[in-house]
Tab-separated table of C-alpha atoms and ligand atoms in Angstrom:
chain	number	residue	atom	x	y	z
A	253	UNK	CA	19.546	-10.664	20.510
A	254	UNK	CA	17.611	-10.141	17.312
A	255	UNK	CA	13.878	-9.489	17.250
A	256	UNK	CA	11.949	-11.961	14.991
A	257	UNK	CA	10.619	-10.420	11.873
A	258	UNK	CA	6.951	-8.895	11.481
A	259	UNK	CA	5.268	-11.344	9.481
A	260	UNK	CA	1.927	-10.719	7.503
A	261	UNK	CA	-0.639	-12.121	5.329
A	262	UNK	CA	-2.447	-9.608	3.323
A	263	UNK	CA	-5.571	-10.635	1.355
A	264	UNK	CA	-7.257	-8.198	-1.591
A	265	UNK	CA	-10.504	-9.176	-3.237
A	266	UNK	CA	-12.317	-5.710	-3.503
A	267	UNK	CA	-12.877	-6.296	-7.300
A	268	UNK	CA	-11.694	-9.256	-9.716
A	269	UNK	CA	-8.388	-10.062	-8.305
A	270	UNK	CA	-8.481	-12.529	-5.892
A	271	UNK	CA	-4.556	-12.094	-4.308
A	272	UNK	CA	-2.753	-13.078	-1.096
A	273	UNK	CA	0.824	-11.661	-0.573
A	274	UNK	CA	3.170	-12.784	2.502
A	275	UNK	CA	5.573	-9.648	3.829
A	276	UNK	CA	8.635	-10.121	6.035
A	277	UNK	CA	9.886	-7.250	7.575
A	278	UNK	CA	9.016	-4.962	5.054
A	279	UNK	CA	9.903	-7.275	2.174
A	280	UNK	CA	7.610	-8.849	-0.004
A	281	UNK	CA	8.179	-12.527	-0.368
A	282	UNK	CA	5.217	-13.491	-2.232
A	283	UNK	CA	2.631	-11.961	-4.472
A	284	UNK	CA	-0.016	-14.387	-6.066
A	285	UNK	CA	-2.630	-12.634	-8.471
A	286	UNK	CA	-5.313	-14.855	-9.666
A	287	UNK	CA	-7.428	-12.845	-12.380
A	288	UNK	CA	-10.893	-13.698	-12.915
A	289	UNK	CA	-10.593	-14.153	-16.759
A	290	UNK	CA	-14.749	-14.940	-16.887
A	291	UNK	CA	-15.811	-11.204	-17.361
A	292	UNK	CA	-14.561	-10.830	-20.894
A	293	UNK	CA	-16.967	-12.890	-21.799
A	294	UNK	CA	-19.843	-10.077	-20.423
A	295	UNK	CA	-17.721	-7.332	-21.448
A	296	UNK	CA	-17.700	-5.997	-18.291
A	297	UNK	CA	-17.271	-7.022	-14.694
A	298	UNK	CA	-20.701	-9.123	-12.576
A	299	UNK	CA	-20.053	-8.455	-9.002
A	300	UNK	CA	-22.381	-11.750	-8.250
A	301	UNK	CA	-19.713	-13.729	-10.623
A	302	UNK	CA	-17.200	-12.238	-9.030
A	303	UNK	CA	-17.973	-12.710	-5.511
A	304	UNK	CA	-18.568	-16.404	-6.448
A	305	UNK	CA	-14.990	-16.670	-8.195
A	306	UNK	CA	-13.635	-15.377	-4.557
A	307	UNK	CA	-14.927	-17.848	-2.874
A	308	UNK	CA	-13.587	-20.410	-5.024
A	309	UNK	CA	-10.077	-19.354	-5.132
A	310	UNK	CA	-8.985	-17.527	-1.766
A	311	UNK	CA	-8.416	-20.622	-0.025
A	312	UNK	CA	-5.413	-21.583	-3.424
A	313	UNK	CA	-4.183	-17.991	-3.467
A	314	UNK	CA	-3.024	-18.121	0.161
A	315	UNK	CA	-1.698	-21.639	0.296
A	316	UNK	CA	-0.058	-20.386	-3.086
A	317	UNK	CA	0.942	-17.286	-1.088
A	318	UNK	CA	2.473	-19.205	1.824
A	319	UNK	CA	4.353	-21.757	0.186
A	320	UNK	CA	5.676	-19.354	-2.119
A	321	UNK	CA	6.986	-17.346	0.851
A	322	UNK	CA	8.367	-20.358	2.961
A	323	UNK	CA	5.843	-19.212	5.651
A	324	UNK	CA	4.189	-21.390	8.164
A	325	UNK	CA	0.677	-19.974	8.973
A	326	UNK	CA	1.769	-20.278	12.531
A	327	UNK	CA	4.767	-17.583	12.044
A	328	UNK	CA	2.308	-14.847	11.447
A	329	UNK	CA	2.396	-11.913	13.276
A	330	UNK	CA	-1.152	-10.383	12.006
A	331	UNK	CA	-3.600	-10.813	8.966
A	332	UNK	CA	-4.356	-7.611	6.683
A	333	UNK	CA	-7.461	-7.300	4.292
A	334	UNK	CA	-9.020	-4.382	2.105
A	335	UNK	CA	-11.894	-3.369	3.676
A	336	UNK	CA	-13.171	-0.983	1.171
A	337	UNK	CA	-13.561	0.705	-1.447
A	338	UNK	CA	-14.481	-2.074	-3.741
A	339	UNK	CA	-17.726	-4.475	-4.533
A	340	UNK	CA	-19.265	-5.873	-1.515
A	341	UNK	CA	-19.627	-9.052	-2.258
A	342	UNK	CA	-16.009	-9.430	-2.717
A	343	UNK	CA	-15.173	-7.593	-0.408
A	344	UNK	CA	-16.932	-9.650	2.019
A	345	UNK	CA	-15.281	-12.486	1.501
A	346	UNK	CA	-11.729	-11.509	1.582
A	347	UNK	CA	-12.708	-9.805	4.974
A	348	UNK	CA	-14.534	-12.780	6.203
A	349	UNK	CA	-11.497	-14.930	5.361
A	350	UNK	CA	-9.264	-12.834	7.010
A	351	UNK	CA	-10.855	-12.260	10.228
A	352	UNK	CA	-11.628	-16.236	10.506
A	353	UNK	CA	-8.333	-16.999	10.211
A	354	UNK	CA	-6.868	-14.309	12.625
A	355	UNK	CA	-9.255	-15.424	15.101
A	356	UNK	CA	-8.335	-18.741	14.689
A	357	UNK	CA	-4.657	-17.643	15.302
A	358	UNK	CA	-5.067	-15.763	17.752
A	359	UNK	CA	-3.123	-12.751	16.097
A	360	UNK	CA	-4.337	-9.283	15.489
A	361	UNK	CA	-6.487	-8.501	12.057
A	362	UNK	CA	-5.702	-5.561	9.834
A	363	UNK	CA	-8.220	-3.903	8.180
A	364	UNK	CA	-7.438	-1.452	4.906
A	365	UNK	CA	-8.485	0.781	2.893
A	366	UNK	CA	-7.624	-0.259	-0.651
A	367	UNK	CA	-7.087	3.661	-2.210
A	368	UNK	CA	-4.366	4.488	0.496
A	369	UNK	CA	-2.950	0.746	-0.440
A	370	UNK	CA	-2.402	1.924	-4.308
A	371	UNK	CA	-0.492	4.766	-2.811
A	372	UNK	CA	1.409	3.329	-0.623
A	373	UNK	CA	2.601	0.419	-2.882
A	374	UNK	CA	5.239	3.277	-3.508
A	375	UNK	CA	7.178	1.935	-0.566
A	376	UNK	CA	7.355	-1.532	-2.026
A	377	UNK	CA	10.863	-1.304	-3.652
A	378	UNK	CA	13.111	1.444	-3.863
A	379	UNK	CA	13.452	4.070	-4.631
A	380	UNK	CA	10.359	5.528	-2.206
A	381	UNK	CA	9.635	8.881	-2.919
A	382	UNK	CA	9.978	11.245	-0.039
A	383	UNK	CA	6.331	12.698	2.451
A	384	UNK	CA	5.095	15.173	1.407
A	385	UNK	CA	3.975	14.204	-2.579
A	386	UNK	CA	1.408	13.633	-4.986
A	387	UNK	CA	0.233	10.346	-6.290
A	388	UNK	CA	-1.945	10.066	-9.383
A	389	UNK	CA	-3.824	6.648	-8.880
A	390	UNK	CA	-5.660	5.791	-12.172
A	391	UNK	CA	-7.623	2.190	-12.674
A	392	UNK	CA	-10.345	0.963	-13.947
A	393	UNK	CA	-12.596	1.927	-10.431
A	394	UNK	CA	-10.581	5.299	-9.373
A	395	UNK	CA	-9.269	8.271	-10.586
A	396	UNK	CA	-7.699	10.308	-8.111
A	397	UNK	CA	-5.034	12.963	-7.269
A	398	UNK	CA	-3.657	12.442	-3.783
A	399	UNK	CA	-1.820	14.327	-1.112
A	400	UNK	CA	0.644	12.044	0.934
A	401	UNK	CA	1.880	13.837	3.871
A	402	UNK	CA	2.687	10.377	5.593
A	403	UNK	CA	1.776	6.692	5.740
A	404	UNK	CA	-1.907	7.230	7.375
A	405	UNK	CA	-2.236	10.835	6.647
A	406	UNK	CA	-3.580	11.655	2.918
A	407	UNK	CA	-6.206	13.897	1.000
A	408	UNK	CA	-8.320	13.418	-2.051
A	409	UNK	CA	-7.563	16.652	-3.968
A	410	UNK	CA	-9.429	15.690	-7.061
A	411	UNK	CA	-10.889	12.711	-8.572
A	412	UNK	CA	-13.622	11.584	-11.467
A	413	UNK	CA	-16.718	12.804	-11.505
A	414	UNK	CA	-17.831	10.492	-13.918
A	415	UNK	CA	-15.964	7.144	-15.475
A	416	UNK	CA	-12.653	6.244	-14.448
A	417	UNK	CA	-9.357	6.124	-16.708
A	418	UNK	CA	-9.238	2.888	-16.742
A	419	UNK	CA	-12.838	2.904	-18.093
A	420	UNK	CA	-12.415	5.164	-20.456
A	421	UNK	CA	-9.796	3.200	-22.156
A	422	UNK	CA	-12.422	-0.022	-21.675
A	423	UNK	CA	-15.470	1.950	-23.269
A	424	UNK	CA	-13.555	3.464	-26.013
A	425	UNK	CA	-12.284	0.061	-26.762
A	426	UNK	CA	-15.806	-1.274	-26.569
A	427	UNK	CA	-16.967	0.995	-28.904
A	428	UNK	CA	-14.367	-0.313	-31.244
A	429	UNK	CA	-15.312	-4.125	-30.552
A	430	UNK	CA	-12.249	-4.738	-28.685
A	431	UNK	CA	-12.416	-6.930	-25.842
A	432	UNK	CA	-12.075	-6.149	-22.305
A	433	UNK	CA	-10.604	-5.027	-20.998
A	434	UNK	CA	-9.110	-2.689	-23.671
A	435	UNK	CA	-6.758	-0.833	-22.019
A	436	UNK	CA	-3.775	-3.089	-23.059
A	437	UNK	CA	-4.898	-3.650	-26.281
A	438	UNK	CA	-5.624	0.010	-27.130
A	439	UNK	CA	-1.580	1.237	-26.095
A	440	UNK	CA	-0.203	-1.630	-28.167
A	441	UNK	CA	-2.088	-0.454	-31.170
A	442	UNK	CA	-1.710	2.993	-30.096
A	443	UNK	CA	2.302	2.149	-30.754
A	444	UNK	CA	1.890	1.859	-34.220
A	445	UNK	CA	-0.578	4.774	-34.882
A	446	UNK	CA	-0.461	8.553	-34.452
A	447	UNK	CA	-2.879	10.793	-32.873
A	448	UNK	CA	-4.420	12.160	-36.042
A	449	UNK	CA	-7.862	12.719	-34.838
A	450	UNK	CA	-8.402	15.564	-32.352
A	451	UNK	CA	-10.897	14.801	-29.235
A	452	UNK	CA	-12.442	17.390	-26.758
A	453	UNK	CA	-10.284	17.885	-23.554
A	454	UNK	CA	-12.790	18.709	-20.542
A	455	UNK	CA	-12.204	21.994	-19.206
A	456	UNK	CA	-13.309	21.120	-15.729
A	457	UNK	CA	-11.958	23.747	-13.138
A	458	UNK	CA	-9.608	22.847	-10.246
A	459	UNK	CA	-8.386	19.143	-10.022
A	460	UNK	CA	-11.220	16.913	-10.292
A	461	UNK	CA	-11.493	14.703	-13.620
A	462	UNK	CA	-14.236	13.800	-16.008
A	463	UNK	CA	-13.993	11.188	-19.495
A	464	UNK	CA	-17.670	10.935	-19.545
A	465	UNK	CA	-17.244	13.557	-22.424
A	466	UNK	CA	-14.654	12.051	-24.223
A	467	UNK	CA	-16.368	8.624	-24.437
A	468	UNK	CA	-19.796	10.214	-25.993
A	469	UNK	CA	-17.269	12.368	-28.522
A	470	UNK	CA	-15.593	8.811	-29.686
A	471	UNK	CA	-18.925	7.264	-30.180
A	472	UNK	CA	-20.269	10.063	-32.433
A	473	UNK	CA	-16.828	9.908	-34.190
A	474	UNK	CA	-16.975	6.699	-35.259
A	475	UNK	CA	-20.604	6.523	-36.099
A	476	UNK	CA	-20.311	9.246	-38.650
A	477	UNK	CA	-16.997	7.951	-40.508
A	478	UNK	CA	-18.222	4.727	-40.573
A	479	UNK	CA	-21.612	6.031	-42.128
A	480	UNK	CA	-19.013	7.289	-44.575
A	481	UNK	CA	-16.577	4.642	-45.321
A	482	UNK	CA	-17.911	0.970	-43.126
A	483	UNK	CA	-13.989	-0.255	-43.173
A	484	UNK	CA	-12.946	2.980	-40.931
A	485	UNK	CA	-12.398	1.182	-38.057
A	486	UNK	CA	-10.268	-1.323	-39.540
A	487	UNK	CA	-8.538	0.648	-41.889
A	488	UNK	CA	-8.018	3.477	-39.087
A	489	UNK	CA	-7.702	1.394	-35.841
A	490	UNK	CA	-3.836	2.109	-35.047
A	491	UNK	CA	-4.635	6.058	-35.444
A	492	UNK	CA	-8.041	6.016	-33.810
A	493	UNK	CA	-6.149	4.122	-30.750
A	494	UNK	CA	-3.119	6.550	-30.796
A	495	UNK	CA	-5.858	10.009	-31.010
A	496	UNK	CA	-7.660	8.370	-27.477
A	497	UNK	CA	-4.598	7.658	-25.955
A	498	UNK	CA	-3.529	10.851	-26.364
A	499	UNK	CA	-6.581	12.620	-25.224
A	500	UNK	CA	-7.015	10.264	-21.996
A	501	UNK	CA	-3.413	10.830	-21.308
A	502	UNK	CA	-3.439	14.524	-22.066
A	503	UNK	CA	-6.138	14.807	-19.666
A	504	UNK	CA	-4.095	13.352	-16.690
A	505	UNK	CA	-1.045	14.801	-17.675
A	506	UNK	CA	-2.440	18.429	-17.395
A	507	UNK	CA	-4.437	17.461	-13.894
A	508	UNK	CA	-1.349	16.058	-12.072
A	509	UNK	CA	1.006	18.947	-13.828
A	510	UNK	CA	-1.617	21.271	-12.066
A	511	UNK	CA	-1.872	19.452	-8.582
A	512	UNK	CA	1.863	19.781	-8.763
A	513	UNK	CA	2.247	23.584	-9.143
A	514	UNK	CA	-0.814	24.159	-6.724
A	515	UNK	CA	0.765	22.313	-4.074
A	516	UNK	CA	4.219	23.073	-4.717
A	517	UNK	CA	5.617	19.423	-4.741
A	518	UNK	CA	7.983	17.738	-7.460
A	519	UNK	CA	7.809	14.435	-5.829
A	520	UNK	CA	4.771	12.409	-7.809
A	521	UNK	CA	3.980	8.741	-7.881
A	522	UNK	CA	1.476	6.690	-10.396
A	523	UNK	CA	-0.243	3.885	-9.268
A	524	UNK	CA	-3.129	1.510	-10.721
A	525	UNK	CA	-3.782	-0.614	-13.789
A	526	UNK	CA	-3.262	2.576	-16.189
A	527	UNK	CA	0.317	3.682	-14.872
A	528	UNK	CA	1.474	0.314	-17.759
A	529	UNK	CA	0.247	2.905	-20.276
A	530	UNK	CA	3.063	3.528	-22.257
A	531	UNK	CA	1.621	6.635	-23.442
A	532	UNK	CA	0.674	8.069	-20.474
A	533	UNK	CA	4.956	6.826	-19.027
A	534	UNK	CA	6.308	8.549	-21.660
A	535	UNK	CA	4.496	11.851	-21.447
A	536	UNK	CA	5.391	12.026	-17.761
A	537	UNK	CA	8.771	11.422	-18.006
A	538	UNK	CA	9.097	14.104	-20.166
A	539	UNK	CA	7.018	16.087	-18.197
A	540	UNK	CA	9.266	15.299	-14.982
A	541	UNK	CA	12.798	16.137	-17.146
A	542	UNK	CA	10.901	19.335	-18.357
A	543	UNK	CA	9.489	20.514	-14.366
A	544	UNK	CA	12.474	18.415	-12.743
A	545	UNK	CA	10.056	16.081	-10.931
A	546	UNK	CA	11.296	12.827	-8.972
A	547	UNK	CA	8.688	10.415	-10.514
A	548	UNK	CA	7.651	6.932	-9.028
A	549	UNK	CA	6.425	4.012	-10.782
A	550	UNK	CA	6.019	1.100	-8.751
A	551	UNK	CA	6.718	-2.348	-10.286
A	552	UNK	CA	4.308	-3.422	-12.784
A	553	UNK	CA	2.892	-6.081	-10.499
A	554	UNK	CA	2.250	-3.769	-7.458
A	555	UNK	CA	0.413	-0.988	-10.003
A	556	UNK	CA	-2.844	-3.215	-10.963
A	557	UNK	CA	-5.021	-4.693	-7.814
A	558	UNK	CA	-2.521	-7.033	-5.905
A	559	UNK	CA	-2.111	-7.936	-2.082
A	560	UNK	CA	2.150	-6.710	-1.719
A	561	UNK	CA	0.261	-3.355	-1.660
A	562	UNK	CA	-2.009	-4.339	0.756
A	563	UNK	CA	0.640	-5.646	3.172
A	564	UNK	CA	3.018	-2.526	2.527
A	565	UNK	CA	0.369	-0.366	4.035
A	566	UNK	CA	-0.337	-3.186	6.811
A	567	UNK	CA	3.174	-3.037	7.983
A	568	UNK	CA	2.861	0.492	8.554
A	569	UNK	CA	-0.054	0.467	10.708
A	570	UNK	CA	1.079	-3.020	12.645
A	571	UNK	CA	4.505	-0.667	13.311
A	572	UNK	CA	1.843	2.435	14.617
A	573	UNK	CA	0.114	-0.618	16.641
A	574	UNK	CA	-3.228	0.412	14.498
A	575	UNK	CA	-4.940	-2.873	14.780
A	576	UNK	CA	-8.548	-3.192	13.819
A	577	UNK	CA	-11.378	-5.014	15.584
A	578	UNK	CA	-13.131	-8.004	14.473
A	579	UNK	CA	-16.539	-6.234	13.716
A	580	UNK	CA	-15.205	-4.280	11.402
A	581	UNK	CA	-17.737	-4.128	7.852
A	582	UNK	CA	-16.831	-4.059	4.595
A	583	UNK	CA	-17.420	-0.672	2.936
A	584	UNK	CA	-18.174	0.209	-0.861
A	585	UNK	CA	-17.086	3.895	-0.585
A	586	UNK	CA	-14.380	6.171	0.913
A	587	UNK	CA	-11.387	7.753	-0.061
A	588	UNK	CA	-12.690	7.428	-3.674
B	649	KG4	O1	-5.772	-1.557	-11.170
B	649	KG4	P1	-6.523	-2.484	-12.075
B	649	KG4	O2	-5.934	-3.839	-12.346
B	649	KG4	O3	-7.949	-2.803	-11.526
B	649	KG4	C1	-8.846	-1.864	-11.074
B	649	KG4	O4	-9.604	-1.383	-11.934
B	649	KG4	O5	-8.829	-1.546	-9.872
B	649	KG4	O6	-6.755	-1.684	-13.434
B	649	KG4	C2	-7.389	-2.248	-14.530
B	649	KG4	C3	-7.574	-1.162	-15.560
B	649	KG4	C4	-8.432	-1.567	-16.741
B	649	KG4	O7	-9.351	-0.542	-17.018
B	649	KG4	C5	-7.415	-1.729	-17.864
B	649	KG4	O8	-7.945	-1.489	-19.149
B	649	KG4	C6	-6.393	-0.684	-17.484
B	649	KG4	O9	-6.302	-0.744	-16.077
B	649	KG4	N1	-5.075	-0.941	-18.077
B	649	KG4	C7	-4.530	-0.177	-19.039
B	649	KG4	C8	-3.298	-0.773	-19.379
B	649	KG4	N2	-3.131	-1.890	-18.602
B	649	KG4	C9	-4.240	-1.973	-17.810
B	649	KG4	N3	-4.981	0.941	-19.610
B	649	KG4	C10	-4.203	1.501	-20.548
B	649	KG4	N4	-3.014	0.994	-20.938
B	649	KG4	C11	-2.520	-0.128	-20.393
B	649	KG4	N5	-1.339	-0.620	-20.785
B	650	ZN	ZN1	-7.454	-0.705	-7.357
């Protein structure tokens, strides 16, 4: 006789996304994003706004999630949440949510860590790359290198000391008086510019990261050519996006080409909101014909914050029989 499929509800709300995603046996059959638009507005995100927004859209995002699945809330085999890293007000009430409602059904509660979740959304589709290898997750809360030598076992070898990626493409934009965030923006003017302005690369030993530098070089850049000509930005914009492009993506294209030869691994994955770059996926294809690396990309919805990831990684640990209890907290750091 068959066994019935492992079904799960995972839940992610450890920053602006509020998102629900419904997994069957490994498959994802439902991924609902909703985006908390709001923050443009304050150029940046309010964690008391975006607790709030939580709290008025979890309760759509998982009906959304289970009727988009064809999944009865009585079919499920456990609920997942992020427990942390994130903001903790939202996280709390994405964990709160979760735990209610598992001890409600009477099912088993999941709790997980959001960093190991961008890795691990790898294993969504195929192809999956192969333990041991290296995953460069870059967003606008994390930059890190990781070691994944399986599904619960990974190490931080280097991450920001200062602003992520993610923010360094939202600050430079900023700076410009794009909105945010300006990451999207920035590559699709980057397209039809070239990098004709040279920026500082940090030399920063070993495998850690910093664009604190870079961010303080664009300012001082721009207020000096504007003192000289006021219409630089506009006249310049598609160049000045193409030169910081380049320099962010120069700067994780040497780290990760480094972590790679350190560790001896050719298998590397990029996950978060910056692995759409188009910059920074063309410079690491080329990198991975010219060092014959097998290079991952999950789909574009599993890259930025989204709940499939957060089930992927639930699966595995409902599989170990990892199962967490129902005091566990919310936490704002670890594995960052
Ligand atoms: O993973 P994500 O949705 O949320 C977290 O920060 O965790 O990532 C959002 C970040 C923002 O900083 C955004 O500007 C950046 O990813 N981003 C991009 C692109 N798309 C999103 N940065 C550069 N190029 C893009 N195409
Ligand atoms: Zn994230």
């Amino acid at each position: 006789m068959d066994q019935a499929p492992v079904r799960l509800l995972a839940i992610e709300s450890s920053c602006d996304d509020t998102a629900a995603a419904i997994l069957s046996d490994g498959k994802i059959l439902s991924n609902i994003i909703s985006s908390q638009a709001i923050h443009a507005k304050y150029g940046g995100i309010v964690p008391e706004v975006a607790s709030r927004m939580h709290q008025e859209n979890i309760n759509l995002v998982v009906d959304a999630a289970l009727q988009k699945a064809g999944v009865k809330l009585s079919a499920l085999d456990a609920i997942a949440c992020t427990a942390g890293p994130g903001l903790l007000g939202s996280l709390t009430v994405g964990i709160s949510f979760a735990k209610a409602l598992a001890l409600s059904l009477d099912i088993p509660f999941i709790s997980i860590n959001h960093m190991k979740a961008h890795v691990l959304s790898h294993f969504i589709d195929d192809p999956t790359p192969v333990f041991p290898f290296l995953c460069l997750t870059v967003s606008g809360g994390h930059t890190q290198i990781v070691l994944a030598e399986g599904f619960d076992e990974m190490k931080v070898l280097g991450q920001t000391r200062d602003d992520a990626a993610g923010e360094a493409f939202d600050k430079s934009g900023k700076i410009l008086g794009l909105s945010y965030p300006a990451g999207p923006e920035i590559d699709r003017l980057a397209s039809l510019g070239k990098p004709v302005y040279s920026f500082p690369i940090p030399q920063i030993e070993g495998l850690d990261f910093s664009f604190s530098g870079l961010k303080t070089a664009i300012l001082y850049f721009i207020r000096d050519e504007v003192k000289k000509d006021p219409g630089f930005v506009q006249h310049h914009l598609h160049d000045i996006c193409a030169s910081i492009q380049h320099a962010i993506v120069e700067i994780l294209a040497r780290k990760i080409l480094a972590a790679s030869k350190m560790q001896g691994i050719r298998d590397i994955g990029i996950a978060g909101g910056v692995a759409a770059n188009s910059g920074l996926r063309k410079k690491l294809s080329e990198m991975a014909v010219e060092h014959q690396w097998n290079l991952y990309f999950p789909a574009m919805q599993y890259c930025t914050d989204n709940a499939g990831m957060i089930a992927i990684a639930a699966y595995h640990q409902f599989l170990a029989g990892n199962f967490s209890p129902l005091d566990t907290a919310p936490f704002v750091r670890g594995m960052e």
